[in-house]
Coordinates of C-alpha atoms and ligand atoms in Angstrom, one line a residue:
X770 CA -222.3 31.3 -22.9
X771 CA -223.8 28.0 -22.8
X772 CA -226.7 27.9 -20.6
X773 CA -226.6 25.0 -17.8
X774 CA -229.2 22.9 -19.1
X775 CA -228.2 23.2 -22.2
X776 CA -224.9 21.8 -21.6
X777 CA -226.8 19.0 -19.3
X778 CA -228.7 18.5 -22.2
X779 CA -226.0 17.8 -24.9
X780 CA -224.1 15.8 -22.4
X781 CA -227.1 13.4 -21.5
X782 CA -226.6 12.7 -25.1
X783 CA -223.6 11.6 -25.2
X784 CA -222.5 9.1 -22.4
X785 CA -224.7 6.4 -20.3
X786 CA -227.3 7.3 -17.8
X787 CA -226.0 7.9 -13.8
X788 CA -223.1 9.0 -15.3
X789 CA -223.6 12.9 -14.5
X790 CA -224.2 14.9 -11.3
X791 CA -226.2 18.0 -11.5
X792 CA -227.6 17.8 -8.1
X793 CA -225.7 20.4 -5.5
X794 CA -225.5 18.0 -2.8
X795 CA -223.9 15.5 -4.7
X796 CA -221.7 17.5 -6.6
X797 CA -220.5 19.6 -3.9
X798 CA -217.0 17.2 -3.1
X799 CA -216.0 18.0 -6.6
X800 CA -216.3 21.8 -6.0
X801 CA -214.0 22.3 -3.2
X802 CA -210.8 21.0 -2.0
X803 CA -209.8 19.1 0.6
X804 CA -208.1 21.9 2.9
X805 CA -211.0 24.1 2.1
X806 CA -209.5 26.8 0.5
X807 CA -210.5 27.1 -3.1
X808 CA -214.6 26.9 -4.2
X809 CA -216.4 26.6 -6.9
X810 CA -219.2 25.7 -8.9
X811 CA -220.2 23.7 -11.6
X812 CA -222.6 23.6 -14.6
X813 CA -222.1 19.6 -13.7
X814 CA -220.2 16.8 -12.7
X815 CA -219.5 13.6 -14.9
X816 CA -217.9 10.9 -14.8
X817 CA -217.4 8.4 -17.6
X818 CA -215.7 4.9 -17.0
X819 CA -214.0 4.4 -20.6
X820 CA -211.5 6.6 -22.6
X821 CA -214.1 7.0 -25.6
X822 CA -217.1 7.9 -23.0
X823 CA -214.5 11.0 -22.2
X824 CA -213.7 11.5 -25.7
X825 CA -217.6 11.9 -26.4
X826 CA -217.2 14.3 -23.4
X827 CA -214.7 16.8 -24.5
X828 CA -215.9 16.4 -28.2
X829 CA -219.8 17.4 -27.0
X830 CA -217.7 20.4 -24.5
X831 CA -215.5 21.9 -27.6
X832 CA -218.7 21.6 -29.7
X833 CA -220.5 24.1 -27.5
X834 CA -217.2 26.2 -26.3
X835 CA -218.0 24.6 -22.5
X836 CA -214.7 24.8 -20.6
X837 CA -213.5 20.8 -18.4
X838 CA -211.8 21.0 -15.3
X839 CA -210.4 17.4 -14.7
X840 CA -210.7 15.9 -11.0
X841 CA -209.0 13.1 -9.7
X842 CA -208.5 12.1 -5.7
X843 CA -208.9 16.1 -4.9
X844 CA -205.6 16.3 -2.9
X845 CA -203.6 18.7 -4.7
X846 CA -202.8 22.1 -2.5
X847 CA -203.4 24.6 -5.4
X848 CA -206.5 24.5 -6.3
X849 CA -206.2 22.9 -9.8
X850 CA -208.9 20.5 -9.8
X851 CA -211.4 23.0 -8.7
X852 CA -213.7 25.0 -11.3
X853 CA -214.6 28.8 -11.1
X854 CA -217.3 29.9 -9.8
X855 CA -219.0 30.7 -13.3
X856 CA -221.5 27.2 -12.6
X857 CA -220.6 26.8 -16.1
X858 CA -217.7 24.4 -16.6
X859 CA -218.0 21.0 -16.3
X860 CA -216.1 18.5 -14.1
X861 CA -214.5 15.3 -15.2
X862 CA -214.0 13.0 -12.5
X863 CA -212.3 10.1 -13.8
X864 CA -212.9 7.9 -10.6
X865 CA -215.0 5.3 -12.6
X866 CA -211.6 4.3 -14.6
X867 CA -210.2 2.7 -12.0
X868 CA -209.1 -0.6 -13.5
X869 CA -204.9 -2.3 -13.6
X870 CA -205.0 -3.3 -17.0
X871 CA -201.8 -5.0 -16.5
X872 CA -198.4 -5.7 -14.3
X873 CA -195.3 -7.1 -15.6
X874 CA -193.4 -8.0 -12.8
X875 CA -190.0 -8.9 -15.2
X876 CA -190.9 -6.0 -17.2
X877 CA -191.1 -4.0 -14.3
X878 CA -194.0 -2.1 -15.2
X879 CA -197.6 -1.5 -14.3
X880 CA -200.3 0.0 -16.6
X881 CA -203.3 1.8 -14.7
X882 CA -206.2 4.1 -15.6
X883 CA -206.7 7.4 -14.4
X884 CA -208.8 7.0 -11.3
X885 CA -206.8 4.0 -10.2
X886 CA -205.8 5.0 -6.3
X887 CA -202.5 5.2 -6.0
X888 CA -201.7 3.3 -2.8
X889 CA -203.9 0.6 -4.9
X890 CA -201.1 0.4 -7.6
X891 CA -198.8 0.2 -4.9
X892 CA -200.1 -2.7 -3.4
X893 CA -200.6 -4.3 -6.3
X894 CA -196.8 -3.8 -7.0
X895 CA -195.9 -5.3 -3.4
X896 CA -197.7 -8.4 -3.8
X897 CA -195.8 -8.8 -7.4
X898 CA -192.4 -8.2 -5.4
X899 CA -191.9 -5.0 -6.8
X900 CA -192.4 -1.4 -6.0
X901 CA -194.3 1.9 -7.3
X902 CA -191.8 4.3 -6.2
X903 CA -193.6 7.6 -5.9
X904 CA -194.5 8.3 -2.0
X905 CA -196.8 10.9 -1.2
X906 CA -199.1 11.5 2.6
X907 CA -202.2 11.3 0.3
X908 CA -201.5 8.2 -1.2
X909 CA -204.8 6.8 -0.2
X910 CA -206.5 9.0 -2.0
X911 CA -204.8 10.6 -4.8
X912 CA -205.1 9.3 -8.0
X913 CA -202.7 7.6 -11.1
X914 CA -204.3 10.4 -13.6
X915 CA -203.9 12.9 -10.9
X916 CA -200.1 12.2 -9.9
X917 CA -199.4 11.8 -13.6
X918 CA -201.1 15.7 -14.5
X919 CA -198.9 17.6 -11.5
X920 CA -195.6 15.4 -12.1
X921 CA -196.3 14.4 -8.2
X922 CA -192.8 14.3 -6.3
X923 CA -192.7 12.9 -2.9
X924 CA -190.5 11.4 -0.2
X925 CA -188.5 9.2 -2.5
X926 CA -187.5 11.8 -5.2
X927 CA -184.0 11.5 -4.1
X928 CA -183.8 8.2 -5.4
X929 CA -186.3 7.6 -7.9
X930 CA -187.1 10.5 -9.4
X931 CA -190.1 12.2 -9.9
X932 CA -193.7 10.7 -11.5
X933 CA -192.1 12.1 -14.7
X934 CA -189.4 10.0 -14.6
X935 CA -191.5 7.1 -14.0
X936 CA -194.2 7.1 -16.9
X937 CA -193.4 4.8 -20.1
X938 CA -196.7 5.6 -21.8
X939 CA -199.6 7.6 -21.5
X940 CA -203.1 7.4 -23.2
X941 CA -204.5 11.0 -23.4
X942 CA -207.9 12.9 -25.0
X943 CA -206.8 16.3 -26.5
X944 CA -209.4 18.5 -26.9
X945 CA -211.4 18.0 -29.8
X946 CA -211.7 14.5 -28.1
X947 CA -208.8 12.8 -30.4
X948 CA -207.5 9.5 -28.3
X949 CA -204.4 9.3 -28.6
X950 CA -203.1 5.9 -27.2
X951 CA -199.4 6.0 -26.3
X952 CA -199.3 3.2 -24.0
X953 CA -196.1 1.9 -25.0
X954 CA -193.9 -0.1 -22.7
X955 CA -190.4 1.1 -23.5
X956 CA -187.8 1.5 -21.9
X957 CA -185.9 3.4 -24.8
X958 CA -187.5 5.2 -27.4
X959 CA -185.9 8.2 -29.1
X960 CA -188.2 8.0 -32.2
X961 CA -188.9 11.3 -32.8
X962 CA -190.4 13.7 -29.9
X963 CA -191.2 12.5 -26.5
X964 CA -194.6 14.3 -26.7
X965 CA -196.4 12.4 -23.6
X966 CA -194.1 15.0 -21.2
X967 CA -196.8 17.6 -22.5
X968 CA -199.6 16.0 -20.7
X969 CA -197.3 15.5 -17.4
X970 CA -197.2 18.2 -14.7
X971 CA -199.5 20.7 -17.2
X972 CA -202.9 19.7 -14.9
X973 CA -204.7 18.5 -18.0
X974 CA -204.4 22.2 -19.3
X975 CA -203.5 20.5 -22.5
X976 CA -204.9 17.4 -23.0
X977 CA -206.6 15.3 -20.6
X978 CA -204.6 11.6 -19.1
X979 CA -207.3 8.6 -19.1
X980 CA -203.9 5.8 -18.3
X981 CA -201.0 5.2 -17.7
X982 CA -197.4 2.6 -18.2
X983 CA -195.9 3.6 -15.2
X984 CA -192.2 2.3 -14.3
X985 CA -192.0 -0.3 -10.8
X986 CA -188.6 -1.1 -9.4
X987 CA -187.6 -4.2 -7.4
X988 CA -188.8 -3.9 -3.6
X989 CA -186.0 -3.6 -1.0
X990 CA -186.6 -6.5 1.3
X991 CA -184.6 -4.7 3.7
X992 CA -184.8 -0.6 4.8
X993 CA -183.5 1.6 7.7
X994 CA -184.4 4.2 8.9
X995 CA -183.5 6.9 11.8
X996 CA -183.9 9.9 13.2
X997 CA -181.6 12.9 14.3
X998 CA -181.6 16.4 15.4
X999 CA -179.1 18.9 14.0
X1000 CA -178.5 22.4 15.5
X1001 CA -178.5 24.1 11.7
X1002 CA -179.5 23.5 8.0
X1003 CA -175.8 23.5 6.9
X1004 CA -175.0 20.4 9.4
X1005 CA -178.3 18.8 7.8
X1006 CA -176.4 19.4 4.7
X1007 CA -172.9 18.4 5.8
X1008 CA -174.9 14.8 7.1
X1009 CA -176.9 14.6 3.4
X1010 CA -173.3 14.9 1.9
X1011 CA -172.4 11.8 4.5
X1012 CA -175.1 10.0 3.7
X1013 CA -174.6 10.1 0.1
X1014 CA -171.3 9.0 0.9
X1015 CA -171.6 6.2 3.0
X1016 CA -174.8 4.6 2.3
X1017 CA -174.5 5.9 -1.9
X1018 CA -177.2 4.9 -3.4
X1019 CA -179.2 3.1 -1.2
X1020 CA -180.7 6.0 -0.1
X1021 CA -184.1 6.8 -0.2
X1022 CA -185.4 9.7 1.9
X1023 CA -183.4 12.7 3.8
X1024 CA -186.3 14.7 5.3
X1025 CA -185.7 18.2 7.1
X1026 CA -188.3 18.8 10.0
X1027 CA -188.3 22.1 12.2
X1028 CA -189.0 21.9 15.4
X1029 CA -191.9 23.6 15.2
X1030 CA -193.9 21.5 12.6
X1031 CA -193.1 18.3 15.2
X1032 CA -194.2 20.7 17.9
X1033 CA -197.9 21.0 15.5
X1034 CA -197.7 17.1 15.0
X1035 CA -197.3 16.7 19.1
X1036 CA -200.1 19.3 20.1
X1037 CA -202.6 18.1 17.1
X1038 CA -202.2 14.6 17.3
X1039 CA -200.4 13.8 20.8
X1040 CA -197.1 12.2 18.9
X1041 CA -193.9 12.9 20.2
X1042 CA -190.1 12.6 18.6
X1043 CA -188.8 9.9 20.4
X1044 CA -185.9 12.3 20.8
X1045 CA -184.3 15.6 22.6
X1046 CA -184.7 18.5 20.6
X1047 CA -182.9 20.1 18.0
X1048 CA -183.5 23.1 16.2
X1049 CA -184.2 20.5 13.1
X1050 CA -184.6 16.9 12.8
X1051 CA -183.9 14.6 10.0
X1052 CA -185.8 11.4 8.9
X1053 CA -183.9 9.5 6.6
X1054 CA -183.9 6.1 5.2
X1055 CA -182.0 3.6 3.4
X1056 CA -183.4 0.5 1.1
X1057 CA -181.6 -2.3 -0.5
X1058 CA -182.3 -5.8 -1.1
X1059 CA -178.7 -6.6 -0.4
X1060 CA -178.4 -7.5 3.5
X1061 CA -175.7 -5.2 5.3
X1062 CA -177.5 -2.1 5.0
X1063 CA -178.3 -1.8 9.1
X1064 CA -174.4 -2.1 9.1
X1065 CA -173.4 1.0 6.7
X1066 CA -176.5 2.7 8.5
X1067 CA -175.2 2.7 11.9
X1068 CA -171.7 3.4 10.4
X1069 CA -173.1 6.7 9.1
X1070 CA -174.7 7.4 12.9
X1071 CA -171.7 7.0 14.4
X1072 CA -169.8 9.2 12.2
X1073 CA -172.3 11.6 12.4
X1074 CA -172.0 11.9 16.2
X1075 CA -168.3 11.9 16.1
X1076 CA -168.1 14.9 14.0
X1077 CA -171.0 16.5 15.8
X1078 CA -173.7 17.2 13.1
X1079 CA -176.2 15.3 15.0
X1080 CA -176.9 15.8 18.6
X1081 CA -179.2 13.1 19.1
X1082 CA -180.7 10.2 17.4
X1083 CA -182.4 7.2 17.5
X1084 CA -182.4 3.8 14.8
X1085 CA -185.4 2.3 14.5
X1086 CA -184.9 -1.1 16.2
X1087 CA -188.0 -2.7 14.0
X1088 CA -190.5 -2.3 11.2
X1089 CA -193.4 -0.5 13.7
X1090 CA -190.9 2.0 15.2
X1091 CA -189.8 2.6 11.5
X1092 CA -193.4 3.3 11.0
X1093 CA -194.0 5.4 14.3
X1094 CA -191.0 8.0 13.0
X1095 CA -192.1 7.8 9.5
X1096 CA -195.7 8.5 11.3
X1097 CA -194.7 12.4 12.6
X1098 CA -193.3 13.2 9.3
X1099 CA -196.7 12.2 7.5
X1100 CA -199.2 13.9 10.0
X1101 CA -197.6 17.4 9.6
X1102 CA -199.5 18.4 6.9
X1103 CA -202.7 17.6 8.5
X1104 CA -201.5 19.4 11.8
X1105 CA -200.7 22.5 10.1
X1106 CA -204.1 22.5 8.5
X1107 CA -205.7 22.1 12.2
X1108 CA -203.6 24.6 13.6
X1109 CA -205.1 27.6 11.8
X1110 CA -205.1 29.1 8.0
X1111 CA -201.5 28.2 6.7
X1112 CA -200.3 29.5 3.2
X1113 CA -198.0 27.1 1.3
X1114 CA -195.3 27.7 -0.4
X1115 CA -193.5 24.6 -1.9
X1116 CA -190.1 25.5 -3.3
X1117 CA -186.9 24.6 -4.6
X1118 CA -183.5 25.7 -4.3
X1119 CA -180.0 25.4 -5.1
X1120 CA -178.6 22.9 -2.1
X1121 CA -175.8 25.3 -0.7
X1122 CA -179.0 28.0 -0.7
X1123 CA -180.7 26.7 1.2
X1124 CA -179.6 27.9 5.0
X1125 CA -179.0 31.4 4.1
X1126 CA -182.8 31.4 2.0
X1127 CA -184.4 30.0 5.8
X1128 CA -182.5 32.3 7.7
X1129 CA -183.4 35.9 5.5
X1130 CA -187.2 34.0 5.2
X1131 CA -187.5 33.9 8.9
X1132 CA -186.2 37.6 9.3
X1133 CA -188.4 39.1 6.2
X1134 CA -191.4 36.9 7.7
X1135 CA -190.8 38.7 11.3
X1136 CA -191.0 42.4 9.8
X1137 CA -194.1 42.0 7.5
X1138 CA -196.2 40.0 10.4
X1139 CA -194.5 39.2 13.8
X1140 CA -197.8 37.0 14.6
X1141 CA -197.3 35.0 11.6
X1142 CA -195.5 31.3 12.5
X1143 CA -193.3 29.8 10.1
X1144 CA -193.8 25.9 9.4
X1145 CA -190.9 24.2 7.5
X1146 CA -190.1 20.9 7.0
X1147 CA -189.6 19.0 3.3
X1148 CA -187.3 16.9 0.8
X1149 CA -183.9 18.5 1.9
X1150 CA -182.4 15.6 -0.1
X1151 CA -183.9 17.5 -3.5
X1152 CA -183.6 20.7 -2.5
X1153 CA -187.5 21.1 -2.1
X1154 CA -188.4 22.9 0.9
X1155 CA -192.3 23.5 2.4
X1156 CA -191.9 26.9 3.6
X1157 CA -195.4 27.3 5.4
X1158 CA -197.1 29.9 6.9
X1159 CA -199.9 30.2 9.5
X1160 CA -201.4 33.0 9.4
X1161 CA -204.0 34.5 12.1
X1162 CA -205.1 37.4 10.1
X1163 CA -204.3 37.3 6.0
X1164 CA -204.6 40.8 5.6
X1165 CA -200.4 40.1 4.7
X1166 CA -200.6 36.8 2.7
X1167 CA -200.3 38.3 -0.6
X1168 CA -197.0 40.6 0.8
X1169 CA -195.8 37.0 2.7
X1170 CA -196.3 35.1 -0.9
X1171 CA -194.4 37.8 -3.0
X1172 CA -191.4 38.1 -0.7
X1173 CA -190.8 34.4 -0.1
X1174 CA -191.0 33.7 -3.6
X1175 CA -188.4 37.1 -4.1
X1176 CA -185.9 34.9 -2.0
X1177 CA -186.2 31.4 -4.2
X1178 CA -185.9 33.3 -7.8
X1179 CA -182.9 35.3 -6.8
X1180 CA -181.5 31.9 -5.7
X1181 CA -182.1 30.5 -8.7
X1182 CA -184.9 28.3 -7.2
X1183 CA -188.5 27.2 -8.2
X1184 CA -191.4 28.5 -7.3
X1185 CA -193.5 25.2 -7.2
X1186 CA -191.4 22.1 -6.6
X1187 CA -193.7 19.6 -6.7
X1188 CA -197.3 20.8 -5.9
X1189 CA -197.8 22.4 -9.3
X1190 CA -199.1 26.3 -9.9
X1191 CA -202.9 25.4 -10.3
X1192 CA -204.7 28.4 -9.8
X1193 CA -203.1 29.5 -6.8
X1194 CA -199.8 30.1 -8.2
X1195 CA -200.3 31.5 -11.5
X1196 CA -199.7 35.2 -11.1
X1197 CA -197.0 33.9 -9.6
X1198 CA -195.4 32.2 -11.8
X1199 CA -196.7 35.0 -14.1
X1200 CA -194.4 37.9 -12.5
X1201 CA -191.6 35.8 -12.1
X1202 CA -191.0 34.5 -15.7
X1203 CA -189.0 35.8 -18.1
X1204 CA -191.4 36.6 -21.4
X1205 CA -189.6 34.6 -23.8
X1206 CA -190.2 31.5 -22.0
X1207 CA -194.5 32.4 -21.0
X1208 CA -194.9 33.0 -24.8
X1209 CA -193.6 29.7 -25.5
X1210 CA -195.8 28.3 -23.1
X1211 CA -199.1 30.3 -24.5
X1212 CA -198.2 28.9 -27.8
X1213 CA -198.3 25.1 -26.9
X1214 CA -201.2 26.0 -25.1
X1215 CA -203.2 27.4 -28.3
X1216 CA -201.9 25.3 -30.2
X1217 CA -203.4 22.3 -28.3
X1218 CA -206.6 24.1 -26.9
X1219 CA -207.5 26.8 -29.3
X1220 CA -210.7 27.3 -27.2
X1221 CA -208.9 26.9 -24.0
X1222 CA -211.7 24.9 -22.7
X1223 CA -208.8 22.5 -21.2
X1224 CA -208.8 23.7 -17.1
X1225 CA -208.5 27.4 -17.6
X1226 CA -207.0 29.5 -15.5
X1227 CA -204.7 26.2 -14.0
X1228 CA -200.9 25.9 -14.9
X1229 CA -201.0 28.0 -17.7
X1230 CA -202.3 31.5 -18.3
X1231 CA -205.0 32.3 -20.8
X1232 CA -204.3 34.1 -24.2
X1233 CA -201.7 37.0 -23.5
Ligands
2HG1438 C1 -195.5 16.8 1.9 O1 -194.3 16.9 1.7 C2 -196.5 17.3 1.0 O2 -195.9 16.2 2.9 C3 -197.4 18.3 1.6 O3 -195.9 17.8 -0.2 C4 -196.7 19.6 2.0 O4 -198.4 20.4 3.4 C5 -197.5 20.7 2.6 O5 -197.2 21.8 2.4
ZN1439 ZN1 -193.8 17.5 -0.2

């Protein structure tokens, strides 16, 4: 192995002065996440500002066999941007490429480096009219590059799709430190294979992303939003089928929240549903630049109460009560995390699967840990489900794991959604895949990083 000042060494060769971190103090935000969960430790941190200073980087790092664990906004929930605790990989934090190269308002596109902020490309967007369509609680801090490596989903997946679904063009550094710039701004191009999707949702396990073309929409200049309780899952389904009906496809986001994860928002953070409780509320929302929209809206409340799938409800009458219901939904994450240790689990299932999934979930939870307190809430409207767990003692979180993740793949259902399997999935996803398809992952994988110096031990397994 490559001795730490060795690898300091070789690197001080290669890019500009200031541009690596060796000292603990400063590197220590790179080595451990935001929740606190994963650690680790670092030969040394650096971070270049142009696509050729990382191509010197990974070029110097495959010369000496050094494994690179890229690092964007460090908000990700499975530890993929974190290195072992060998101290000898080396961190690539690409927060110095932080520059719009360009917006095409007509074009509808936006083309941003890898340590652009997200909610910077978004604003950008607004002020050209348009819209960047992915919508995540950590938009302030997470990254272009980073949504881009774990495929980021969101609230507005229902709609819009998912980051895949959004990128044009990529520019990536494969591991020998070959650029190769993609950055093309099409809307259709079937010539020949679509090989940026590698480098999407694979948490730079195959090739690093230094930009991107990312797809922007027109902005709604009108949205509303509400929301209900429901007594069960399959009226929350019954009122997604309404809504799909009614409002087609104007709409944007159909959250599920328990009872209980509002209950963690209330106690952590003194908000309050401005409604009587259900055993689950819905957020949902509808955009369109056409006017009539508050119209269909409150048609689709009313029917809802005639029927009786929602017991109680509220329309937000303006933009800052919009923003006050949209506030519980966004918090829950960060209450959960105040509330104690809390294993995720971010899955997705087969619609019509999902009642009878939370119902055996909370029954299998009960008889392996009666202390343990289920937290659920998520993107009902895509079938992808948070099925948290706070835990006061973890001597059952491995057991908890394993069974929950029983119940999604005899569904049919994924594992990881949209959080990805960094390193906290990956036996995981190991156990639960059929061989054929992990040996066609492990061959992409050597074929791309031979020396699997690309983020080992994140999103895909070594050598089998
Ligand atoms: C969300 O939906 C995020 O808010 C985070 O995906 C989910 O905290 C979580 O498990
Ligand atoms: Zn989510």
């Amino acid at each position: 192995m490559t001795g730490r000042d060795q690898i300091i060494a070789a690197l001080s060769g290669v890019v500009t002065p200031g541009c690596i971190l060796t000292d603990s103090g400063d590197m220590q935000r790179y080595l451990t996440d935001w929740r606190r969960q994963f650690h680790g430790k670092a030969a040394c941190v650096v971070r270049p500002s142009s696509t050729g200073e990382v191509a010197d980087i990974l070029r110097c790092c495959a010369e000496m066999n050094v494994a690179v664990v890229p690092h964007g906004g460090n908000t990700g929930l499975a530890g993929g941007a974190i290195p072992d605790d060998s101290a000898g990989q080396v961190v690539i934090s690409l927060e110095r490429m932080n520059r719009i190269r360009a917006l095409d308002a007509t074009a509808l596109l936006i083309e941003a480096e890898a340590g652009v902020i997200l909610q910077t490309a978004q604003e950008a967007a607004r002020a050209a009219g348009r819209k960047l369509p992915v919508s995540i609680a950590s938009e302030g801090s997470a990254t272009i590059g980073g949504i881009v490596a774990t495929n980021a989903g969101g609230l507005n997946v229902l709609r819009y799709g998912m980051t895949r679904d959004l990128v044009l063009g990529l520019e990536v550094v494969l591991a020998d430190g070959t650029i190769v710039n993609g950055m093309r701004k099409l809307r259709k191009n079937n010539a020949g294979q679509d090989w940026k999707q590698l480098f999407i949702g694979t948490e730079g396990s195959l090739g690093l992303v230094t930009a991107a073309v990312l797809r922007l929409v027109p902005k709604p200049r009108h949205r509303a939003v509400a929301m209900v309780s429901v007594e069960s899952v399959d009226q929350a389904v019954s009122l997604l089928d309404m809504a799909l009906t009614s409002v087609g496809e104007t709409l944007t986001a159909f959250e599920l929240l328990s009872a209980s994860a509002l209950a963690h928002v209330k106690r952590h953070f003194g908000k309050e549903a401005p409604i009587r409780q259900g055993n689950w509320f819905l957020l949902i929302e509808a955009a369109s630049s056409l006017s009539g929209l508050d119209r269909a809206f409150e048609d689709l409340m009313t029917t809802a109460f005639e029927q009786a799938l929602a017991t109680d409800g509220v329309v937000a009458a303006s933009e800052a009560q919009a923003n006050a219901l949209w506030a519980l939904r966004e918090h829950i994450t960060e209450a959960e995390s105040r509330a104690g240790y809390s294993m995720k689990h971010d899955v997705s299932l087969p619609l019509r699967s999902i009642a009878s999934f939370i119902e055996e979930f909370g029954m299998a939870l009960d008889a392996i840990d009666p202390h343990a307190a289920p937290n659920v809430f998520g993107h009902l409207g895509d079938g992808n489900l948070h099925v948290n767990v706070i835990l006061s003692d973890t001597a059952k979180a491995q057991v908890i794991m394993q069974t929950v993740h029983d119940l999604v793949a005899t569904r049919g259902g994924s594992i990881s959604a949209e959080h990805g399997l960094g390193q906290y999935r990956l036996d995981e996803w190991m156990r639960l895949t059929p061989r054929a398809e992990r040996e066609l992952v492990g061959l992409l994988k050597r074929t791309l990083d031979p020396r699997a110096i690309l983020n080992p031990g994140k999103a895909v397994p070594g050598n089998e």
